[in-house]
Amino acid sequence: MAADGAEKTPRGDANLFAALDALGIEHSTSEHPAVFTVSESQSLRDVIPGGHTKNLFVKDKKDNFFLLTVEERAEVDLKKVHTLIGARGRVSFGKPERLMEFLGVIPGAVTAFGVINDTDNRVQVVLDAALLSHETINAHPLRNDATTSIGRDDLIRFLESTGHKPLIVALS
């Protein structure tokens, strides 16, 4: 809750689309009913081609935060992933309040695009190498009732434009 008692809401996607346009990045967005899990979004696969993402917002024991973006079917071992991403000890899921504070999204709408809101660079972005085998990457545009498609190389360029040089490793 904000200081005035009002609930803080996710930031809109207009800034995201403006940033992509300013970078000359082609993107398309498909509207659909809100989806909160990868399994709920499976029905969209025939309609929206490309690699679909699963995103995990995690933190280590020293309050270092990471956004793990992997292919939707990837399995990430949270007991071992810290050794791959440079975390200080094992990781656990970040609290929804931190997710909103740093990335401007709610649980169920976590996305690599959220780093547009991380102006203090508190979150390290980690991309799974297997995801990058897809030419087109699909992710929520800061809300979970739409999917934005972007080229793989353009996603990396976007991330870097926000000051987030992604760590690319084999997570799955």
Tab-separated table of C-alpha atoms in Angstrom:
chain	number	residue	atom	x	y	z
A	1	MET	CA	0.000	0.000	0.000
A	2	ALA	CA	1.121	3.506	-0.728
A	3	ALA	CA	1.479	6.074	2.058
A	4	ASP	CA	-2.010	7.421	1.348
A	5	GLY	CA	-3.544	3.947	1.818
A	6	ALA	CA	-4.163	3.415	-1.886
A	7	GLU	CA	-2.875	0.202	-3.373
A	8	LYS	CA	0.076	0.680	-5.737
A	9	THR	CA	-0.863	-0.509	-9.232
A	10	PRO	CA	1.406	-1.824	-11.985
A	11	ARG	CA	2.884	0.765	-14.301
A	12	GLY	CA	1.363	0.877	-17.756
A	13	ASP	CA	2.879	-0.563	-20.875
A	14	ALA	CA	2.786	2.716	-22.851
A	15	ASN	CA	6.285	3.620	-21.640
A	16	LEU	CA	7.524	0.185	-22.655
A	17	PHE	CA	6.168	0.493	-26.184
A	18	ALA	CA	7.525	4.045	-26.485
A	19	ALA	CA	10.975	2.805	-25.413
A	20	LEU	CA	10.886	-0.036	-27.952
A	21	ASP	CA	9.795	2.396	-30.677
A	22	ALA	CA	12.552	4.858	-29.736
A	23	LEU	CA	15.094	2.061	-30.162
A	24	GLY	CA	13.622	1.143	-33.554
A	25	ILE	CA	12.648	-2.295	-32.248
A	26	GLU	CA	9.814	-4.059	-34.026
A	27	HIS	CA	7.263	-5.541	-31.660
A	28	SER	CA	3.711	-6.808	-31.764
A	29	THR	CA	1.305	-7.357	-28.927
A	30	SER	CA	-1.582	-9.802	-28.734
A	31	GLU	CA	-4.352	-9.238	-26.218
A	32	HIS	CA	-5.826	-12.276	-24.420
A	33	PRO	CA	-7.526	-13.164	-21.154
A	34	ALA	CA	-5.287	-12.697	-18.118
A	35	VAL	CA	-2.983	-15.643	-17.459
A	36	PHE	CA	-1.152	-16.128	-14.182
A	37	THR	CA	0.829	-19.303	-14.845
A	38	VAL	CA	2.666	-20.937	-17.721
A	39	SER	CA	0.075	-23.723	-17.815
A	40	GLU	CA	-2.743	-21.181	-18.215
A	41	SER	CA	-0.937	-19.616	-21.162
A	42	GLN	CA	-0.419	-22.889	-23.050
A	43	SER	CA	-3.544	-22.292	-25.141
A	44	LEU	CA	-1.847	-19.292	-26.772
A	45	ARG	CA	0.943	-21.306	-28.401
A	46	ASP	CA	-0.864	-21.897	-31.693
A	47	VAL	CA	-1.784	-18.211	-31.944
A	48	ILE	CA	1.530	-16.640	-30.916
A	49	PRO	CA	4.603	-18.341	-32.420
A	50	GLY	CA	8.101	-18.204	-30.943
A	51	GLY	CA	9.711	-18.886	-27.590
A	52	HIS	CA	7.514	-18.180	-24.597
A	53	THR	CA	9.056	-17.146	-21.316
A	54	LYS	CA	8.822	-18.167	-17.719
A	55	ASN	CA	10.241	-15.622	-15.280
A	56	LEU	CA	11.444	-16.164	-11.744
A	57	PHE	CA	12.120	-13.203	-9.453
A	58	VAL	CA	14.561	-14.432	-6.819
A	59	LYS	CA	16.913	-13.077	-4.177
A	60	ASP	CA	19.937	-14.348	-2.339
A	61	LYS	CA	20.822	-14.099	1.357
A	62	LYS	CA	22.504	-10.720	0.851
A	63	ASP	CA	19.368	-9.215	-0.764
A	64	ASN	CA	20.799	-9.331	-4.283
A	65	PHE	CA	17.879	-9.703	-6.692
A	66	PHE	CA	17.786	-11.666	-9.934
A	67	LEU	CA	15.275	-12.050	-12.741
A	68	LEU	CA	15.653	-15.466	-14.343
A	69	THR	CA	14.048	-15.553	-17.798
A	70	VAL	CA	13.832	-19.042	-19.253
A	71	GLU	CA	11.865	-20.927	-21.899
A	72	GLU	CA	8.426	-21.787	-20.526
A	73	ARG	CA	9.079	-25.539	-20.273
A	74	ALA	CA	12.492	-25.129	-18.617
A	75	GLU	CA	13.035	-26.558	-15.184
A	76	VAL	CA	15.270	-24.490	-12.940
A	77	ASP	CA	16.769	-26.095	-9.836
A	78	LEU	CA	16.522	-23.370	-7.199
A	79	LYS	CA	18.832	-25.361	-4.925
A	80	LYS	CA	21.672	-25.127	-7.456
A	81	VAL	CA	21.008	-22.069	-9.627
A	82	HIS	CA	22.957	-19.780	-7.281
A	83	THR	CA	26.188	-21.388	-8.485
A	84	LEU	CA	25.382	-20.359	-12.071
A	85	ILE	CA	24.247	-16.774	-11.502
A	86	GLY	CA	26.757	-15.510	-8.959
A	87	ALA	CA	24.318	-15.360	-6.059
A	88	ARG	CA	25.578	-15.370	-2.488
A	89	GLY	CA	24.126	-18.627	-1.274
A	90	ARG	CA	20.899	-20.288	-2.292
A	91	VAL	CA	18.101	-18.193	-3.715
A	92	SER	CA	14.469	-17.879	-2.724
A	93	PHE	CA	11.553	-16.106	-4.338
A	94	GLY	CA	11.468	-12.339	-3.915
A	95	LYS	CA	8.512	-10.797	-2.105
A	96	PRO	CA	5.680	-9.286	-4.187
A	97	GLU	CA	6.377	-5.875	-2.620
A	98	ARG	CA	9.954	-5.926	-3.962
A	99	LEU	CA	8.716	-7.183	-7.324
A	100	MET	CA	6.430	-4.157	-7.583
A	101	GLU	CA	9.069	-1.779	-6.225
A	102	PHE	CA	11.840	-2.896	-8.593
A	103	LEU	CA	10.054	-4.136	-11.724
A	104	GLY	CA	6.646	-2.484	-11.457
A	105	VAL	CA	4.700	-5.712	-11.934
A	106	ILE	CA	2.548	-8.055	-9.896
A	107	PRO	CA	3.038	-11.809	-9.463
A	108	GLY	CA	1.710	-13.481	-12.606
A	109	ALA	CA	2.929	-10.625	-14.807
A	110	VAL	CA	6.683	-10.993	-14.219
A	111	THR	CA	8.585	-10.213	-17.396
A	112	ALA	CA	12.022	-9.264	-18.672
A	113	PHE	CA	10.420	-6.024	-19.853
A	114	GLY	CA	9.994	-5.053	-16.188
A	115	VAL	CA	13.596	-3.846	-16.027
A	116	ILE	CA	12.399	-0.642	-17.688
A	117	ASN	CA	11.180	0.231	-14.178
A	118	ASP	CA	14.406	-0.792	-12.399
A	119	THR	CA	16.113	2.569	-12.755
A	120	ASP	CA	18.440	1.853	-9.807
A	121	ASN	CA	19.650	-1.419	-11.390
A	122	ARG	CA	18.794	-3.496	-8.325
A	123	VAL	CA	17.967	-6.581	-10.421
A	124	GLN	CA	20.448	-8.722	-12.375
A	125	VAL	CA	18.811	-10.164	-15.500
A	126	VAL	CA	19.743	-13.749	-16.308
A	127	LEU	CA	18.673	-15.237	-19.651
A	128	ASP	CA	18.667	-18.972	-20.211
A	129	ALA	CA	20.798	-19.826	-23.239
A	130	ALA	CA	18.149	-22.318	-24.428
A	131	LEU	CA	15.557	-19.531	-24.692
A	132	LEU	CA	17.810	-17.697	-27.121
A	133	SER	CA	17.517	-20.531	-29.646
A	134	HIS	CA	14.205	-18.900	-30.640
A	135	GLU	CA	14.328	-15.999	-33.101
A	136	THR	CA	11.184	-14.512	-31.560
A	137	ILE	CA	10.731	-14.172	-27.801
A	138	ASN	CA	7.302	-13.639	-26.221
A	139	ALA	CA	6.781	-11.966	-22.867
A	140	HIS	CA	4.156	-10.049	-20.931
A	141	PRO	CA	4.242	-6.283	-21.577
A	142	LEU	CA	4.120	-5.468	-17.823
A	143	ARG	CA	0.621	-6.962	-17.563
A	144	ASN	CA	-0.618	-10.513	-17.903
A	145	ASP	CA	-3.520	-9.991	-20.295
A	146	ALA	CA	-1.271	-9.522	-23.324
A	147	THR	CA	1.858	-10.982	-24.899
A	148	THR	CA	4.473	-8.932	-26.705
A	149	SER	CA	6.651	-10.554	-29.373
A	150	ILE	CA	10.141	-9.219	-30.021
A	151	GLY	CA	13.240	-10.465	-31.794
A	152	ARG	CA	15.824	-12.292	-29.667
A	153	ASP	CA	18.603	-9.808	-30.450
A	154	ASP	CA	16.214	-6.905	-29.925
A	155	LEU	CA	15.341	-8.198	-26.467
A	156	ILE	CA	19.021	-8.118	-25.530
A	157	ARG	CA	19.379	-4.648	-27.025
A	158	PHE	CA	16.355	-3.454	-25.042
A	159	LEU	CA	17.722	-4.901	-21.800
A	160	GLU	CA	21.082	-3.248	-22.368
A	161	SER	CA	19.389	0.081	-23.147
A	162	THR	CA	17.929	0.011	-19.621
A	163	GLY	CA	21.385	-0.543	-18.123
A	164	HIS	CA	20.821	-4.277	-17.603
A	165	LYS	CA	23.486	-6.301	-19.401
A	166	PRO	CA	22.001	-9.790	-19.204
A	167	LEU	CA	23.991	-12.718	-17.957
A	168	ILE	CA	23.426	-15.537	-20.449
A	169	VAL	CA	23.891	-19.015	-18.999
A	170	ALA	CA	22.488	-22.522	-19.332
A	171	LEU	CA	19.962	-22.486	-16.511
A	172	SER	CA	17.796	-25.410	-17.614
